[in-house]
Coordinates of C-alpha atoms in Angstrom, one line a residue:
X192 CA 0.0 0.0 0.0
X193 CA 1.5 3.3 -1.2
X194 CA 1.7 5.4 2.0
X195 CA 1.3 9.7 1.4
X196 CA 2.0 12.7 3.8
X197 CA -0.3 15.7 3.5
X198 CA 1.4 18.8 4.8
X199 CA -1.9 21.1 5.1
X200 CA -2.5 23.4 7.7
X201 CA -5.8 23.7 7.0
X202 CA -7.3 20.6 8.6
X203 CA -10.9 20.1 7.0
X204 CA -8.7 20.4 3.9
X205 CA -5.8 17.7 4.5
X206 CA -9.0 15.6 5.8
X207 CA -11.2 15.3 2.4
X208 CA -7.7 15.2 0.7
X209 CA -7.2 12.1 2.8
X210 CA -10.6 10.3 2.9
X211 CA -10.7 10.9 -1.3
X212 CA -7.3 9.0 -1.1
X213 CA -8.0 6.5 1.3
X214 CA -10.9 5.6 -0.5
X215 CA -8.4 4.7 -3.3
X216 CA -6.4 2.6 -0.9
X217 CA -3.7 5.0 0.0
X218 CA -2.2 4.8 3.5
X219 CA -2.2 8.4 4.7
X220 CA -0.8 10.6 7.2
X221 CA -1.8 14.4 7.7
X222 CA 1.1 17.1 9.4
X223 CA -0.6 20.7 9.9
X224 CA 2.5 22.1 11.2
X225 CA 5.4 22.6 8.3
X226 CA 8.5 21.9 10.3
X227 CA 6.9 18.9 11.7
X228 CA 6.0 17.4 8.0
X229 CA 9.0 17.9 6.5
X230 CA 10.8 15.9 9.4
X231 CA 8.7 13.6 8.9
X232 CA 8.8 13.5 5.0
X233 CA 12.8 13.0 5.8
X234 CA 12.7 10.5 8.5
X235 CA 9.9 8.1 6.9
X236 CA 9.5 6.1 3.8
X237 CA 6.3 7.9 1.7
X238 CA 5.2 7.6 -1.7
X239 CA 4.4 11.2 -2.5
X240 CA 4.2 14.3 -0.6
X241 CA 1.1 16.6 -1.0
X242 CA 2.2 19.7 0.2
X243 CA 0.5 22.9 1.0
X244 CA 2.2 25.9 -0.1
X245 CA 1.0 28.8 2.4
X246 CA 2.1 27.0 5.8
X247 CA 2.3 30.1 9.0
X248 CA 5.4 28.3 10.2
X249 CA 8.0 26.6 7.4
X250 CA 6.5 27.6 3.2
X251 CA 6.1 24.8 1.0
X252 CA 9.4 25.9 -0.9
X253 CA 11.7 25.9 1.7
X254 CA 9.9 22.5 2.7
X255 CA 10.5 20.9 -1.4
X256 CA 14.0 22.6 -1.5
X257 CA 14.9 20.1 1.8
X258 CA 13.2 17.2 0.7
X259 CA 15.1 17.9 -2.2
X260 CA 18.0 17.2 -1.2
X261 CA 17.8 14.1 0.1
X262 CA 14.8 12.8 -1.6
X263 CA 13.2 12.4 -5.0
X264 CA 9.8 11.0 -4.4
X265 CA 6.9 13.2 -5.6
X266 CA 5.4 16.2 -4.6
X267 CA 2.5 17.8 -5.9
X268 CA 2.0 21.2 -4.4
X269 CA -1.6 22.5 -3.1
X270 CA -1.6 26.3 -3.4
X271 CA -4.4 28.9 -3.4
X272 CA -2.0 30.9 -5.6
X273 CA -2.3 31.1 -9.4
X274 CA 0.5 33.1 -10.3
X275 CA 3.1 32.0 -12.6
X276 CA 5.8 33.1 -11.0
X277 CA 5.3 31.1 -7.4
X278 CA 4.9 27.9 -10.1
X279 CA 7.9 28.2 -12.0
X280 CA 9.5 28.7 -8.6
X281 CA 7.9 25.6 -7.6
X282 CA 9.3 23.5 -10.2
X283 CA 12.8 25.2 -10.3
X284 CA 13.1 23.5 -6.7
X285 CA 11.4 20.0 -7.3
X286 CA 8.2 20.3 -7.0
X287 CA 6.6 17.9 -9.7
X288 CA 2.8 19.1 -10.4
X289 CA 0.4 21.7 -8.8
X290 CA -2.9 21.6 -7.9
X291 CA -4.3 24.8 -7.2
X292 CA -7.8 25.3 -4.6
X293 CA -10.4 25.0 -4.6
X294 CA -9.7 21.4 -6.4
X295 CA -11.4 18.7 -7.4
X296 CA -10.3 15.7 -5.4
X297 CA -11.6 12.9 -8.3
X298 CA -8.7 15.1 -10.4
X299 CA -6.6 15.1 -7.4
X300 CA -6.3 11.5 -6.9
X301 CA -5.7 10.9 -10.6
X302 CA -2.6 13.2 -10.4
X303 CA -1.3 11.0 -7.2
X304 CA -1.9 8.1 -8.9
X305 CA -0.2 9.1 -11.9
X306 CA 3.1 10.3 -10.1
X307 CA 3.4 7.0 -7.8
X308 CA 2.8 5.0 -10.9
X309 CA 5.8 7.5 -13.1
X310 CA 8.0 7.3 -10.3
X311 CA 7.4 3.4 -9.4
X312 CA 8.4 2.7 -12.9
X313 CA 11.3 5.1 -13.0
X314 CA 13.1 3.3 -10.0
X315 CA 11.9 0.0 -11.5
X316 CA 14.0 1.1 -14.6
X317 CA 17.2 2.6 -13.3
X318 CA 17.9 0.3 -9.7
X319 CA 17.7 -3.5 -9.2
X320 CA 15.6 -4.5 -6.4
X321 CA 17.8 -4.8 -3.2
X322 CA 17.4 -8.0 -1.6
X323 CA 15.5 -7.3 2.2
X324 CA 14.0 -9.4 4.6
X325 CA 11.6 -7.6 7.3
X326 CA 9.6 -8.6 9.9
X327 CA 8.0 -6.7 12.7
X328 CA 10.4 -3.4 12.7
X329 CA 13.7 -5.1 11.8
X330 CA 15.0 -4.8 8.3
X331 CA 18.4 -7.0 7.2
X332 CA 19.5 -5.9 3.2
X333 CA 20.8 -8.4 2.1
X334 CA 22.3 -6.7 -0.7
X335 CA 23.7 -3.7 0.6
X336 CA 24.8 -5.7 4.4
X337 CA 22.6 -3.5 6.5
X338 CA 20.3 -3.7 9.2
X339 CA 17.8 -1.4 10.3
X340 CA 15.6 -1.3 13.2
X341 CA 12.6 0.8 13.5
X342 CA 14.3 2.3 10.8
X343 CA 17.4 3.0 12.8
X344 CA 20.9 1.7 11.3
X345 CA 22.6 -0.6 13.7
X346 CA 26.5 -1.3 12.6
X347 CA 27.3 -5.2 12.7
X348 CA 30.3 -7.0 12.0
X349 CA 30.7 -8.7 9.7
X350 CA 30.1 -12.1 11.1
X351 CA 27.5 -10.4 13.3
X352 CA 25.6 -10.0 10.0
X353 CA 26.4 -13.2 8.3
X354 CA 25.4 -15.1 11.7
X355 CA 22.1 -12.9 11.7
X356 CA 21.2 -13.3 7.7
X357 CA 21.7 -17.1 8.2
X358 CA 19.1 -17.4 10.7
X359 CA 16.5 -15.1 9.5
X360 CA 16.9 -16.7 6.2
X361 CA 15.8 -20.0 7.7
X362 CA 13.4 -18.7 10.3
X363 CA 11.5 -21.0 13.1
X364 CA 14.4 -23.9 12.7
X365 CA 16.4 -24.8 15.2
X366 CA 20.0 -24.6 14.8
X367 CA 22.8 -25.6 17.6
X368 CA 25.5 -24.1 18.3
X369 CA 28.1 -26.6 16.2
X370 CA 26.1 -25.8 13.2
X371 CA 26.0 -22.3 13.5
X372 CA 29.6 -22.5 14.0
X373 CA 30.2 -24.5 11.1
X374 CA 28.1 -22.7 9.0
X375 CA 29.6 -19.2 9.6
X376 CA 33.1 -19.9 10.6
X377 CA 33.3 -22.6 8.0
X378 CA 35.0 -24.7 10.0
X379 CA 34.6 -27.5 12.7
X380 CA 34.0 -26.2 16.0
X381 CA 36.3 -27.9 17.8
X382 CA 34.7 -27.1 20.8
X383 CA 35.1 -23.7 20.3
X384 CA 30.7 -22.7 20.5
X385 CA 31.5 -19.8 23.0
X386 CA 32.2 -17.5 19.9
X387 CA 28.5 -18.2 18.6
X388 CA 27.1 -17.4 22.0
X389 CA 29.1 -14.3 22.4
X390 CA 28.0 -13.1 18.9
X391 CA 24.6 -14.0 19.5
X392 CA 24.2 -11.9 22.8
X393 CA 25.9 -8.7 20.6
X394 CA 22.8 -9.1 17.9
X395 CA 20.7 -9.2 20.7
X396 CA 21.8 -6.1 22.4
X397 CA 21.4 -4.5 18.5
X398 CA 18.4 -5.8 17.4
X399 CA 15.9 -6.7 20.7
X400 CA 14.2 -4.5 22.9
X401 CA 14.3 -6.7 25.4
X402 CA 17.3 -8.9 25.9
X403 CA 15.8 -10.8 28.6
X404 CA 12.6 -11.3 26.2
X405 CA 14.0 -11.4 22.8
X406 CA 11.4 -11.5 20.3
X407 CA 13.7 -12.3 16.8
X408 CA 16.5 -15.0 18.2
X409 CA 14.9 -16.8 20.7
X410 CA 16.9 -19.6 22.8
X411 CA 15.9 -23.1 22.7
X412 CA 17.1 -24.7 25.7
X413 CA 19.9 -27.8 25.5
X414 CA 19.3 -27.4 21.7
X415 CA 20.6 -24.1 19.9
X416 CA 18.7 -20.8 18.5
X417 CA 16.1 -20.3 16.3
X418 CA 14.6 -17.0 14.8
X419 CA 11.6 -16.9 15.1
X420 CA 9.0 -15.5 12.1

C-alpha cells in the first residue's frame, strides 16, 4: 500500500484530501505544522508528498527545497496561488505538479496516482531490487549488508551480519551451536561454540528491545537458536 504525507494546515482540507485518497487505498498521514511534516517526510519512507504551499510556520518551498536534497519521491503542491511566477518557482526547486484550490479531489487522486505509478516505474527502470528481509520493525538488506531497526541503522560486523542473515533466512528452525559455527566460521567447532554465544548476545543487544525477552532469536534450551518468524 503506497503510503502519502499531506502537509496542510488547513485541517478540514488535509481531511477530504485524505478520505478521497484512502478511498483509493492509500495509506495516509496528515502534518498541519510545516517543520513537523517535513521531518517527517525525511525521517519516513512515503510515496508522494502533497504539500500545501501557504504553511504560517515553514512555506512549501523551503519545505520541497529540503526534501530535495535528500529525496526524489513526488510532490505535488496545493496552493491557493495562481500566479506563474510562485509555479515556476515551484518546479525550479522540485516540485513535480500543482494543484491549485479550490480542487477537485476525483482530479486530485488521478494526479497522485499518476506520479506514484511515473516514479514506481522510474526506479523499477534505473535500480535492481535490493534484496530485504523484514519482519515486525527489523529490516536486514541483504544486498547492501545492512540492518535497520525501526528504521534506525545498527552497525554489525561482519560475522554479526552473516550469523544474523543465516538465521533469519531459515526462520522458526532450530540450529545448535556446532552448526551455526560451522556454517559461519566454515569450520569445525572444535569445541570452540563460545564465539556463537558471544556473537549472539551482541545481535541481541542491537536488534531486541528486550534482551531478557528477545522477540527475533529466541533460545531453545539444551538445543541451539532459532529465529523466530
Amino acid at each position: 500500500m503506497s503510503r502519502i504525507l499531506i502537509i496542510e494546515d488547513e485541517l478540514s482540507i488535509a481531511e477530504l484530501e485524505r478520505d478521497y485518497l484512502e478511498l483509493n487505498d492509500f495509506e495516509v498521514e496528515i502534518e498541519t505544522n510545516g517543520a513537523k511534516g517535513l521531518d517527517k517526510a525525511l525521517e519516513n519512507d512515503y510515496s508522494l508528498v502533497l504539500l500545501d504551499l501557504m504553511l504560517p510556520d515553514l512555506d512549501g518551498f523551503e519545505i520541497c527545497r529540503q526534501i530535495r536534497e535528500k529525496k526524489d519521491i513526488p510532490i505535488i503542491m496545493v496552493t491557493a496561488k495562481k500566479n506563474d511566477i510562485d509555479k515556476i518557482r515551484g518546479l525550479g526547486l522540485g516540485v513535480d505538479d500543482y494543484v491549485t484550490k479550490p480542487f477537485s479531489p476525483s482530479e486530485l487522486v488521478a494526479r497522485v496516482k499518476a506520479h506514484i505509478s511515473r516514479y514506481e516505474r522510474l526506479i523499477g527502470s534505473t535500480a535492481l531490487q535490493n534484496d530485504v528481509i523484514e519482519i515486525r520493525g527489523l529490516k536486514i538488506d541483504k544486498t547492501d549488508r545492512r540492518v535497520y531497526v525501526d528504521g534506525e541503522e545498527k552497525v554489525f560486523t561482519n560475522k554479526e551480519f552473516d550469523l544474523l542473515t543465516f538465521l533469519a533466512s531459515n526462520p522458526n528452525k532450530v540450529f545448535s551451536k556446532d552448526e551455526l559455527f560451522n556454517k559461519i566460521w566454515n569450520m569445525e567447532s572444535i569445541g570452540d561454540i563460545a564465539t556463537v554465544t558471544v556473537h549472539i548476545k551482541k545481535i541481541r543487544e542491537k536488534i531486541e528491545f528486550d534482551t531478557s525477552k528477545p522477540q527475533y532469536i529466541e533460545t531453545v534450551w539444551g538445543v541451539g537458536y532459532r529465529f523466530r518468524m
